[in-house]
Coordinates of C-alpha atoms in Angstrom, one line a residue:
Chain A
M1 CA 2.3 28.6 19.4
D2 CA 0.0 29.9 16.6
L3 CA 3.1 31.0 14.8
L4 CA 4.6 27.5 15.2
D5 CA 1.4 26.0 13.7
L6 CA 1.6 28.3 10.7
L7 CA 5.3 27.4 10.2
D8 CA 4.3 23.7 10.5
I9 CA 2.0 24.1 7.6
I10 CA 4.5 26.1 5.6
G11 CA 7.1 23.4 6.4
T12 CA 4.7 20.7 5.1
F13 CA 4.3 22.8 1.9
V14 CA 8.1 23.1 1.5
F15 CA 8.8 19.4 2.2
A16 CA 6.1 18.5 -0.4
I17 CA 7.9 20.6 -2.9
S18 CA 11.3 19.0 -2.1
G19 CA 9.8 15.6 -2.3
A20 CA 8.3 16.2 -5.7
L21 CA 11.5 17.5 -7.0
A22 CA 13.4 14.4 -5.8
A23 CA 10.8 12.2 -7.4
A24 CA 10.8 14.1 -10.7
E25 CA 14.6 13.5 -10.7
K26 CA 14.0 9.8 -10.5
R27 CA 11.7 10.0 -13.5
L28 CA 8.6 8.9 -11.6
D29 CA 5.2 9.5 -13.2
F30 CA 2.6 12.0 -12.2
F31 CA 1.1 9.8 -9.5
G32 CA 4.5 8.6 -8.2
T33 CA 5.6 12.2 -7.9
A34 CA 2.6 13.1 -5.9
F35 CA 3.0 10.1 -3.7
I36 CA 6.6 10.8 -2.9
A37 CA 5.7 14.6 -2.2
F38 CA 3.1 13.4 0.2
I39 CA 5.3 10.9 2.1
T40 CA 8.2 13.4 2.3
A41 CA 5.9 15.9 3.9
V42 CA 4.0 13.7 6.4
G43 CA 6.3 10.8 6.8
G44 CA 8.3 12.1 9.8
G45 CA 5.3 13.1 11.8
T46 CA 3.5 9.9 11.0
V47 CA 6.4 7.7 12.1
R48 CA 6.7 9.7 15.3
D49 CA 3.0 9.3 16.1
L50 CA 3.0 5.7 15.2
I51 CA 5.9 5.2 17.7
L52 CA 4.1 7.2 20.4
G53 CA 0.7 5.7 19.7
S54 CA -0.7 9.3 19.3
Y55 CA -3.9 9.2 17.4
P56 CA -5.5 10.6 15.3
L57 CA -2.5 11.6 13.2
G58 CA -2.1 15.3 12.5
W59 CA -2.7 15.1 8.7
V60 CA -5.7 12.7 9.2
K61 CA -7.4 15.1 11.7
N62 CA -6.8 18.4 9.9
I63 CA -7.2 18.5 6.2
V64 CA -5.1 21.7 5.9
Y65 CA -2.0 19.5 5.7
L66 CA -3.3 17.6 2.7
N67 CA -4.2 21.0 1.1
A68 CA -0.7 22.3 1.8
I69 CA 0.8 19.2 0.1
G70 CA -1.5 19.5 -2.9
I71 CA -0.5 23.1 -3.4
G72 CA 3.2 22.3 -2.9
F73 CA 2.9 19.6 -5.5
L74 CA 1.3 21.8 -8.0
C75 CA 3.9 24.5 -7.4
A76 CA 6.6 21.9 -7.9
I77 CA 5.1 20.8 -11.2
L78 CA 4.3 24.3 -12.5
F79 CA 7.3 26.3 -11.3
R80 CA 9.9 23.6 -11.3
R81 CA 12.5 25.7 -13.3
Y82 CA 12.1 28.7 -11.0
I83 CA 12.3 26.7 -7.8
I84 CA 15.5 25.1 -8.9
S85 CA 17.1 28.4 -9.8
W86 CA 15.8 30.0 -6.6
R87 CA 17.1 27.1 -4.6
R88 CA 19.2 29.3 -2.3
T89 CA 16.0 31.0 -1.2
F90 CA 14.1 27.8 -1.1
S91 CA 16.6 26.2 1.2
V92 CA 16.0 28.9 3.7
F93 CA 12.4 27.7 4.0
D94 CA 13.5 24.0 4.0
T95 CA 15.8 24.7 6.9
I96 CA 13.2 26.6 8.8
G97 CA 10.9 23.6 8.2
I98 CA 13.4 21.3 9.7
G99 CA 13.7 23.5 12.8
V100 CA 10.0 23.8 13.3
F101 CA 9.4 20.1 12.8
T102 CA 12.0 19.2 15.3
V103 CA 10.6 21.5 18.0
L104 CA 6.9 20.5 17.4
G105 CA 7.7 16.8 17.3
L106 CA 9.7 17.2 20.6
Q107 CA 6.8 19.1 22.3
K108 CA 4.3 16.5 21.1
A109 CA 6.4 13.7 22.7
L110 CA 6.8 15.7 25.9
L111 CA 3.0 16.0 26.2
L112 CA 2.9 12.2 26.3
N113 CA 5.4 12.1 29.3
V114 CA 8.2 10.2 27.6
H115 CA 11.8 10.2 28.8
P116 CA 13.6 13.4 27.7
T117 CA 16.0 11.3 25.5
I118 CA 13.1 9.8 23.7
A119 CA 11.6 13.2 23.2
V120 CA 14.7 14.6 21.6
L121 CA 14.8 11.5 19.3
M122 CA 11.2 12.0 18.4
G123 CA 12.0 15.6 17.4
M124 CA 14.7 14.4 15.1
V125 CA 12.5 11.7 13.7
S126 CA 9.8 14.2 12.9
A127 CA 12.1 16.3 10.9
V128 CA 14.1 13.6 9.0
F129 CA 12.1 10.5 8.7
G130 CA 10.0 11.8 5.7
G131 CA 13.3 12.1 3.8
V132 CA 14.4 8.6 4.9
I133 CA 11.2 7.0 3.5
R134 CA 11.4 9.1 0.4
D135 CA 14.9 7.9 -0.3
T136 CA 14.1 4.2 0.5
L137 CA 11.1 4.2 -1.9
C138 CA 13.2 5.8 -4.5
N139 CA 15.6 2.9 -4.0
E140 CA 18.6 4.8 -2.6
V141 CA 20.4 4.7 0.7
P142 CA 18.9 7.6 2.7
L143 CA 20.7 10.8 2.1
I144 CA 21.0 11.6 5.8
F145 CA 23.0 8.5 6.4
H146 CA 25.9 9.9 4.4
K147 CA 25.5 13.7 5.4
E148 CA 25.2 13.8 9.1
I149 CA 24.8 17.5 9.8
Y150 CA 21.1 17.5 8.8
A151 CA 20.2 15.1 11.7
M152 CA 22.9 16.3 14.1
A153 CA 21.4 19.9 13.7
C154 CA 18.0 18.5 14.9
L155 CA 19.6 16.6 17.8
S156 CA 21.5 19.7 18.9
G157 CA 18.4 21.8 18.8
G158 CA 16.5 19.2 20.7
V159 CA 19.2 19.0 23.5
L160 CA 19.3 22.7 23.8
F161 CA 15.5 22.8 24.1
M162 CA 15.6 20.3 26.9
I163 CA 18.4 22.1 28.8
L164 CA 16.6 25.5 28.6
R165 CA 13.4 23.8 29.7
F166 CA 15.1 22.2 32.6
F167 CA 16.2 25.7 33.8
D168 CA 12.6 26.9 33.5
V169 CA 13.3 29.3 30.7
N170 CA 10.0 30.7 29.3
E171 CA 8.5 28.4 26.6
P172 CA 8.7 31.0 23.7
Y173 CA 12.4 31.6 24.3
V174 CA 13.1 27.9 24.5
T175 CA 11.4 27.4 21.2
I176 CA 13.0 30.3 19.5
S177 CA 16.5 29.3 20.8
A178 CA 16.1 25.7 19.7
V179 CA 14.8 26.5 16.2
S180 CA 17.5 29.1 15.8
L181 CA 20.3 26.8 16.8
I182 CA 19.1 24.2 14.2
I183 CA 18.9 26.9 11.5
I184 CA 22.3 28.2 12.4
I185 CA 24.0 24.8 12.4
R186 CA 22.5 24.1 9.0
F187 CA 23.6 27.4 7.5
V188 CA 27.1 27.1 8.9
A189 CA 27.2 23.5 7.6
I190 CA 26.1 24.8 4.2
R191 CA 28.6 27.7 4.0
Y192 CA 31.6 25.8 5.1
Q193 CA 31.0 22.4 3.5
L194 CA 29.3 23.2 0.3
Q195 CA 29.0 19.5 -0.8
M196 CA 26.5 18.9 2.0
R197 CA 24.3 21.6 0.6
V198 CA 24.1 19.9 -2.7
W199 CA 20.6 19.0 -3.8
R200 CA 19.7 15.5 -4.3
Y201 CA 18.9 15.8 -7.9
E202 CA 22.2 17.4 -8.7
E203 CA 24.5 14.9 -7.0
K204 CA 24.8 13.0 -10.1
K205 CA 25.8 16.1 -12.2
Chain B
M1 CA 11.1 -14.2 33.5
D2 CA 13.7 -11.9 35.2
L3 CA 16.5 -13.8 33.3
L4 CA 14.5 -13.3 30.0
D5 CA 14.3 -9.6 30.6
L6 CA 18.1 -9.5 31.2
L7 CA 18.7 -11.5 28.0
D8 CA 16.3 -9.2 26.2
I9 CA 18.5 -6.2 27.1
I10 CA 21.7 -8.2 26.2
G11 CA 20.0 -9.2 22.9
T12 CA 19.3 -5.5 22.2
F13 CA 22.9 -4.7 22.9
V14 CA 24.1 -7.4 20.5
F15 CA 21.7 -6.4 17.8
A16 CA 23.0 -2.9 18.0
I17 CA 26.5 -4.1 17.5
S18 CA 25.6 -6.2 14.5
G19 CA 23.6 -3.3 13.0
A20 CA 26.4 -0.9 13.4
L21 CA 28.9 -3.3 11.8
A22 CA 26.5 -3.8 8.9
A23 CA 26.2 0.0 8.5
A24 CA 30.0 0.5 8.7
E25 CA 30.3 -2.0 5.8
K26 CA 28.0 0.3 3.7
R27 CA 30.3 3.2 4.4
L28 CA 27.6 5.2 6.3
D29 CA 28.7 8.1 8.4
F30 CA 28.6 8.3 12.1
F31 CA 25.0 9.3 12.3
G32 CA 23.8 6.7 9.7
T33 CA 25.6 4.0 11.6
A34 CA 24.0 4.9 14.9
F35 CA 20.6 5.1 13.2
I36 CA 21.0 1.6 11.6
A37 CA 22.3 0.2 15.0
F38 CA 19.1 1.5 16.7
I39 CA 16.8 0.2 14.0
T40 CA 18.3 -3.2 13.9
A41 CA 18.0 -3.4 17.7
V42 CA 14.4 -2.1 18.1
G43 CA 12.9 -2.6 14.7
G44 CA 11.5 -6.2 15.2
G45 CA 9.8 -5.4 18.5
T46 CA 8.4 -2.1 17.1
V47 CA 6.9 -3.7 14.2
R48 CA 5.3 -6.4 16.3
D49 CA 3.9 -3.8 18.8
L50 CA 2.5 -1.6 15.9
I51 CA 0.8 -4.7 14.4
L52 CA -0.6 -5.7 17.8
G53 CA -1.4 -2.1 18.8
S54 CA 0.5 -2.7 22.1
Y55 CA 1.4 0.8 23.5
P56 CA 3.7 2.2 24.9
L57 CA 6.5 0.5 22.9
G58 CA 9.0 -1.3 25.1
W59 CA 11.9 1.1 24.2
V60 CA 9.8 4.2 24.6
K61 CA 8.7 3.0 28.1
N62 CA 12.0 1.9 29.5
I63 CA 15.1 3.9 28.7
V64 CA 17.3 0.9 29.4
Y65 CA 17.0 -0.3 25.9
L66 CA 18.2 3.0 24.4
N67 CA 21.2 2.9 26.8
A68 CA 22.0 -0.7 25.7
I69 CA 21.9 0.4 22.1
G70 CA 24.1 3.4 22.9
I71 CA 26.7 1.2 24.6
G72 CA 26.5 -1.3 21.9
F73 CA 27.1 1.4 19.3
L74 CA 30.1 2.7 21.1
C75 CA 31.5 -0.9 21.5
A76 CA 31.1 -1.4 17.7
I77 CA 32.9 1.8 17.0
L78 CA 35.8 1.3 19.5
F79 CA 36.3 -2.4 19.3
R80 CA 35.4 -3.1 15.7
R81 CA 38.5 -5.1 14.9
Y82 CA 38.2 -7.3 18.0
I83 CA 34.5 -8.0 17.4
I84 CA 35.2 -9.1 13.9
S85 CA 38.0 -11.4 14.9
W86 CA 35.8 -12.7 17.8
R87 CA 32.9 -13.2 15.6
R88 CA 32.5 -16.9 16.4
T89 CA 32.0 -15.9 20.1
F90 CA 29.8 -12.9 19.1
S91 CA 27.6 -15.1 17.0
V92 CA 26.7 -17.1 20.1
F93 CA 25.2 -14.0 21.7
D94 CA 23.6 -13.1 18.4
T95 CA 21.9 -16.5 18.3
I96 CA 20.8 -16.3 22.0
G97 CA 19.3 -12.9 21.1
I98 CA 17.3 -14.4 18.4
G99 CA 15.9 -17.1 20.6
V100 CA 15.1 -14.7 23.4
F101 CA 13.5 -12.2 21.1
T102 CA 11.3 -14.9 19.5
V103 CA 10.0 -16.2 22.9
L104 CA 9.4 -12.7 24.3
G105 CA 7.6 -11.6 21.2
L106 CA 5.5 -14.7 21.3
Q107 CA 4.6 -14.3 24.9
K108 CA 3.7 -10.6 24.4
A109 CA 1.3 -11.5 21.6
L110 CA -0.3 -14.3 23.6
L111 CA -1.0 -11.8 26.5
L112 CA -3.2 -10.0 23.9
N113 CA -5.2 -13.1 23.2
V114 CA -4.4 -13.5 19.5
H115 CA -4.6 -16.7 17.5
P116 CA -1.7 -19.1 18.2
T117 CA -0.5 -18.9 14.6
I118 CA -0.4 -15.1 14.9
A119 CA 1.6 -15.5 18.1
V120 CA 4.2 -17.6 16.4
L121 CA 4.4 -15.2 13.6
M122 CA 4.8 -12.3 16.0
G123 CA 7.6 -14.1 17.7
M124 CA 9.5 -14.5 14.4
V125 CA 8.7 -10.8 13.4
S126 CA 10.2 -9.7 16.7
A127 CA 13.5 -11.6 16.0
V128 CA 13.9 -10.9 12.3
F129 CA 12.2 -7.6 11.3
G130 CA 15.0 -5.4 12.7
G131 CA 17.3 -7.1 10.2
V132 CA 14.7 -6.7 7.4
I133 CA 14.4 -2.9 8.0
R134 CA 18.2 -2.6 8.3
D135 CA 18.8 -4.3 4.9
T136 CA 16.0 -2.4 3.2
L137 CA 17.4 1.0 4.4
C138 CA 20.9 -0.1 3.3
N139 CA 19.4 -0.7 -0.1
E140 CA 19.7 -4.4 -0.2
V141 CA 17.2 -7.3 -0.6
P142 CA 16.8 -8.5 3.1
L143 CA 19.3 -11.2 3.9
I144 CA 16.8 -13.5 5.6
F145 CA 14.9 -13.7 2.2
H146 CA 17.9 -15.6 0.8
K147 CA 18.9 -17.7 3.8
E148 CA 15.9 -19.2 5.3
I149 CA 17.3 -21.0 8.3
Y150 CA 17.4 -17.9 10.4
A151 CA 13.6 -17.4 10.2
M152 CA 12.8 -21.0 10.1
A153 CA 14.6 -21.5 13.4
C154 CA 12.3 -18.8 15.0
L155 CA 9.3 -20.4 13.6
S156 CA 10.3 -23.9 14.7
G157 CA 10.9 -22.6 18.2
G158 CA 7.6 -20.8 18.2
V159 CA 5.7 -23.9 17.1
L160 CA 7.5 -26.0 19.9
F161 CA 6.5 -23.3 22.4
M162 CA 2.8 -23.5 21.5
I163 CA 2.8 -27.3 21.5
L164 CA 4.4 -27.6 24.9
R165 CA 2.1 -24.9 26.2
F166 CA -0.9 -26.8 24.8
F167 CA 0.2 -29.8 26.9
D168 CA 0.4 -27.6 30.0
V169 CA 4.1 -28.0 30.5
N170 CA 5.4 -25.5 33.1
E171 CA 6.2 -22.1 31.7
P172 CA 10.0 -22.1 32.5
Y173 CA 10.5 -25.5 30.7
V174 CA 8.5 -24.2 27.7
T175 CA 10.6 -21.1 27.4
I176 CA 13.9 -22.9 27.8
S177 CA 13.0 -25.6 25.3
A178 CA 11.9 -23.2 22.7
V179 CA 15.0 -20.9 23.1
S180 CA 17.2 -24.0 23.0
L181 CA 15.6 -25.4 19.9
I182 CA 16.2 -22.1 18.1
I183 CA 19.8 -22.0 19.2
I184 CA 20.4 -25.6 18.2
I185 CA 18.8 -25.2 14.7
R186 CA 21.0 -22.1 14.1
F187 CA 24.1 -23.8 15.3
V188 CA 23.4 -26.9 13.2
A189 CA 22.7 -24.7 10.2
I190 CA 26.0 -22.8 10.8
R191 CA 28.0 -26.0 11.2
Y192 CA 26.7 -27.9 8.2
Q193 CA 26.2 -25.1 5.8
L194 CA 29.0 -22.7 6.4
Q195 CA 27.9 -20.2 3.8
M196 CA 24.8 -19.3 5.8
R197 CA 26.9 -18.4 8.7
V198 CA 28.8 -15.8 6.6
W199 CA 28.6 -12.3 7.9
R200 CA 27.0 -9.7 5.9
Y201 CA 30.1 -7.5 5.5
E202 CA 32.1 -10.3 4.2
E203 CA 29.8 -11.7 1.7
K204 CA 31.4 -9.6 -1.1
K205 CA 34.9 -10.7 -0.1
Chain C
M1 CA -21.7 -6.7 2.3
D2 CA -21.3 -10.5 2.8
L3 CA -20.3 -10.6 -0.9
L4 CA -17.7 -7.9 -0.2
D5 CA -16.2 -9.9 2.6
L6 CA -16.0 -13.0 0.5
L7 CA -14.4 -10.9 -2.3
D8 CA -12.0 -9.5 0.3
I9 CA -10.8 -13.0 1.1
I10 CA -10.5 -13.9 -2.5
G11 CA -8.6 -10.7 -3.1
T12 CA -6.2 -11.6 -0.3
F13 CA -5.7 -15.0 -1.9
V14 CA -5.0 -13.5 -5.3
F15 CA -2.7 -10.8 -3.9
A16 CA -0.7 -13.5 -2.1
I17 CA -0.2 -15.4 -5.4
S18 CA 0.9 -12.3 -7.2
G19 CA 3.4 -11.5 -4.4
A20 CA 4.8 -15.0 -4.5
L21 CA 5.3 -14.8 -8.2
A22 CA 7.1 -11.5 -8.0
A23 CA 9.3 -12.9 -5.1
A24 CA 10.1 -16.0 -7.2
E25 CA 11.2 -13.8 -10.0
K26 CA 13.7 -12.2 -7.7
R27 CA 15.1 -15.7 -6.8
L28 CA 14.2 -15.4 -3.1
D29 CA 14.1 -18.6 -1.1
F30 CA 11.1 -20.5 0.2
F31 CA 10.8 -18.4 3.2
G32 CA 11.4 -15.0 1.5
T33 CA 8.7 -15.9 -1.0
A34 CA 6.2 -16.7 1.7
F35 CA 7.1 -13.5 3.4
I36 CA 6.7 -11.4 0.3
A37 CA 3.3 -13.1 -0.5
F38 CA 2.2 -12.2 3.0
I39 CA 3.2 -8.6 2.9
T40 CA 1.7 -8.1 -0.6
A41 CA -1.6 -9.4 0.6
V42 CA -2.0 -7.7 4.0
G43 CA 0.4 -4.7 3.6
G44 CA -2.2 -2.2 2.2
G45 CA -4.8 -2.9 4.8
T46 CA -2.2 -2.9 7.5
V47 CA -0.8 0.6 6.6
R48 CA -4.3 1.9 6.3
D49 CA -5.2 0.6 9.8
L50 CA -1.9 1.9 11.3
I51 CA -2.6 5.3 9.8
L52 CA -6.2 5.3 11.2
G53 CA -5.3 3.7 14.5
S54 CA -7.8 1.0 13.9
Y55 CA -7.1 -2.0 16.1
P56 CA -7.1 -5.0 16.0
L57 CA -5.9 -5.4 12.4
G58 CA -8.2 -7.4 10.2
W59 CA -5.7 -10.2 9.6
V60 CA -4.8 -10.3 13.3
K61 CA -8.5 -10.6 14.4
N62 CA -9.6 -13.2 11.8
I63 CA -7.3 -16.0 10.9
V64 CA -9.1 -16.7 7.6
Y65 CA -6.9 -14.1 6.0
L66 CA -3.8 -16.0 7.0
N67 CA -5.3 -19.2 5.7
A68 CA -6.1 -17.5 2.4
I69 CA -2.5 -16.4 2.1
G70 CA -1.2 -19.8 3.0
I71 CA -3.3 -21.4 0.3
G72 CA -2.4 -18.7 -2.2
F73 CA 1.2 -19.3 -1.5
L74 CA 1.0 -23.1 -2.0
C75 CA -1.0 -22.5 -5.2
A76 CA 1.8 -20.2 -6.5
I77 CA 4.5 -22.7 -5.7
L78 CA 2.6 -25.7 -7.0
F79 CA 0.9 -24.3 -10.1
R80 CA 3.3 -21.6 -11.0
R81 CA 3.5 -22.6 -14.7
Y82 CA -0.3 -22.7 -15.1
I83 CA -0.8 -19.4 -13.3
I84 CA 1.6 -17.7 -15.6
S85 CA 0.1 -19.0 -18.7
W86 CA -3.4 -18.3 -17.4
R87 CA -2.4 -14.8 -16.4
R88 CA -5.1 -13.1 -18.5
T89 CA -7.7 -14.9 -16.4
F90 CA -5.7 -14.3 -13.3
S91 CA -5.5 -10.6 -13.9
V92 CA -9.3 -10.5 -13.8
F93 CA -9.3 -11.6 -10.2
D94 CA -6.3 -9.3 -9.5
T95 CA -8.3 -6.4 -10.9
I96 CA -11.5 -7.3 -8.9
G97 CA -9.3 -7.5 -5.8
I98 CA -8.1 -4.0 -6.4
G99 CA -11.6 -2.7 -6.7
V100 CA -12.8 -4.6 -3.6
F101 CA -9.8 -3.5 -1.5
T102 CA -10.4 0.1 -2.4
V103 CA -14.1 0.2 -1.6
L104 CA -13.6 -1.7 1.7
G105 CA -10.7 0.5 2.7
L106 CA -12.8 3.6 2.0
Q107 CA -15.7 2.3 3.9
K108 CA -13.6 1.4 7.0
A109 CA -12.2 4.9 6.9
L110 CA -15.6 6.5 6.7
L111 CA -16.6 4.5 9.8
L112 CA -14.0 6.4 11.7
N113 CA -15.4 9.7 10.6
V114 CA -12.4 11.1 8.7
H115 CA -12.5 13.8 6.0
P116 CA -13.8 12.4 2.6
T117 CA -10.5 13.2 0.9
I118 CA -8.7 11.1 3.6
A119 CA -11.2 8.2 3.1
V120 CA -10.5 8.2 -0.7
L121 CA -6.8 8.1 0.0
M122 CA -7.2 5.3 2.5
G123 CA -9.1 3.3 -0.1
M124 CA -6.2 3.7 -2.5
V125 CA -3.6 3.0 0.1
S126 CA -5.5 -0.3 1.0
A127 CA -5.3 -1.4 -2.6
V128 CA -1.8 -0.3 -3.6
F129 CA 0.4 -0.2 -0.5
G130 CA 0.9 -4.0 -0.3
G131 CA 2.6 -3.7 -3.8
V132 CA 4.6 -0.7 -2.7
I133 CA 6.1 -2.6 0.2
R134 CA 6.7 -5.7 -1.9
D135 CA 8.7 -3.7 -4.4
T136 CA 10.6 -1.8 -1.8
L137 CA 11.6 -5.0 0.0
C138 CA 12.6 -6.5 -3.3
N139 CA 14.9 -3.5 -3.8
E140 CA 13.0 -1.9 -6.7
V141 CA 11.3 1.5 -7.2
P142 CA 7.6 0.6 -6.6
L143 CA 5.9 -0.3 -9.9
I144 CA 2.9 1.9 -9.3
F145 CA 5.2 5.0 -9.3
H146 CA 5.9 4.4 -13.0
K147 CA 2.5 3.1 -14.2
E148 CA -0.1 5.5 -12.9
I149 CA -3.3 3.9 -14.1
Y150 CA -3.4 1.4 -11.3
A151 CA -3.6 4.0 -8.5
M152 CA -5.5 6.4 -10.6
A153 CA -8.2 3.7 -11.1
C154 CA -8.5 3.4 -7.3
L155 CA -8.7 7.1 -6.8
S156 CA -11.4 7.5 -9.6
G157 CA -13.4 4.7 -8.0
G158 CA -13.1 6.3 -4.6
V159 CA -14.2 9.7 -5.8
L160 CA -17.2 8.2 -7.6
F161 CA -18.1 6.4 -4.3
M162 CA -18.0 9.7 -2.5
I163 CA -20.1 11.6 -5.1
L164 CA -22.8 8.8 -5.2
R165 CA -22.9 8.7 -1.5
F166 CA -23.3 12.4 -1.3
F167 CA -26.4 12.2 -3.4
D168 CA -27.8 9.5 -1.1
V169 CA -27.6 6.7 -3.6
N170 CA -28.3 3.3 -1.9
E171 CA -25.2 1.6 -0.5
P172 CA -25.2 -1.4 -2.7
Y173 CA -25.4 0.6 -5.9
V174 CA -22.6 2.9 -4.7
T175 CA -20.3 0.0 -4.0
I176 CA -21.1 -1.8 -7.2
S177 CA -20.6 1.4 -9.3
A178 CA -17.3 2.2 -7.6
V179 CA -15.9 -1.2 -8.0
S180 CA -17.1 -1.4 -11.6
L181 CA -15.4 1.9 -12.4
I182 CA -12.1 0.7 -11.0
I183 CA -12.4 -2.6 -13.0
I184 CA -13.3 -0.8 -16.2
I185 CA -10.5 1.8 -16.0
R186 CA -8.1 -1.0 -15.4
F187 CA -9.3 -3.0 -18.4
V188 CA -9.5 0.0 -20.7
A189 CA -5.8 0.8 -19.6
I190 CA -4.8 -2.8 -20.2
R191 CA -6.4 -3.0 -23.6
Y192 CA -5.1 0.4 -25.0
Q193 CA -1.8 0.6 -23.4
L194 CA -0.5 -3.0 -23.3
Q195 CA 2.8 -2.2 -21.7
M196 CA 1.0 -1.2 -18.5
R197 CA -0.4 -4.6 -18.3
V198 CA 2.9 -6.2 -18.2
W199 CA 3.6 -8.5 -15.3
R200 CA 6.4 -7.6 -13.0
Y201 CA 8.3 -10.9 -13.6
E202 CA 8.2 -10.4 -17.4
E203 CA 9.5 -6.9 -17.6
K204 CA 13.0 -7.9 -17.9
K205 CA 12.2 -10.2 -20.8

């Protein structure tokens, strides 16, 4: 659980970097870039909490998320060249972030006693909606609507989580299995269909 | 009231189909299409409930809405050709859905003791905001901003509802009158200004 | 405080006009124009309140905001030519509106005991998010993402507010100083970088 919280913060940091890079690609200014980095990082969890009516929002309650975003934004600005050339490494963190966000979102929904299907949906929303808002604000059709593996990986992990939980598997194993499945699906998708791996800001060559 | 609930579910089903067809037109993938179908169907009610702070959201509380959307999505995928050629029939259901969503949204707002003008607005929001989010995510200026009859029909029905209610007309008559007015305005608009009837995915010929 | 409330209503009125003019520029119809005027005026405060979970929303509770928007919309329709030619004068009100929205948003957030950084962010969100939603619905990359002074002015005012408050300066002086700083930064930005002043509906010549 503590490890999940740490990964949640790291995921927020990584999502802020990926948001900032997407914004820089759109030639937004300094402020616009920070704004998009912020929305990409907290958008998914915020939409989930608004839907569930779960207040206060995580990033409003705990300032550490805002700090993680600020540091991520600075890293994106300062080390942009390096991050792009390390993007294979970076994508490992991005994928871990997706897995962690999905499971944390799902767990949060379950605490509120929603239907299992809703919980799985909320896990996916947590992981992907930041990117949906980022793309909409950048005036593009959201990336995940064209490249389904990203969201399908989250849904598969969520379903596995619910199945293992139904059979009373211990919580840590459930969590590790679900996060692992998401990561594996993503990596398999990346390896065998390279075009899905393509970064947003490279799609236009 | 029971009939209204049934019509609400049918409206959700029909809106999911119309969302899926709009998404297919934009060449979104399987996931993107399901996502847009979902947002089109629940977006209006969700925005209304977020504005009013009315938790839990209808589709979070009752899984039947999610099921209606899933079945609607499958119908859109499987029977796409038929739906498009039956679109005159289909538009009857779509229009009934708009009328029902308006009245249900208005009633929900009134239960929360808001100002009558706010209630009328919330009725319209319930009926049209799913389409606004659908168009925004599909990267288009929302359709209802160009073709006013759609929203004006909802507002007219809402105003009639409030007037009849003010004169203590029995609830069932108020509901039937308001829904009927919305349907009539829409059909008159369709008959006399055919271009307003045009389906989204045909506008570009 | 009473003066702030009055300025809040005037700010709502002015934002409705600026939203209506932006919508007219996009050739939206009567309804679409009213809708965009409404969203521009209440969008920022609504997003802030959704994030903070502060219900009921200001414009839902007090119908005066809806009236201010209605009158603003009518003024924009009726006096469009005059407003455009008076736009130097009009921008004074717009700028005052931004300052007032920032400080009111910040104060509302502080009442809910959030972290000072969150409060400053909420002040900025109150002032700029109406415009972000307006631009997104009009299918454009939000203006403030290209022209940073607008949002930076709000952030600077918010930071000054928190600093003066930390040193126990009297509330009225804190408020006046923060609003003044925002207005001054905006006017300096307008004077020395004229392109940032450019109105939305003139950018395309």
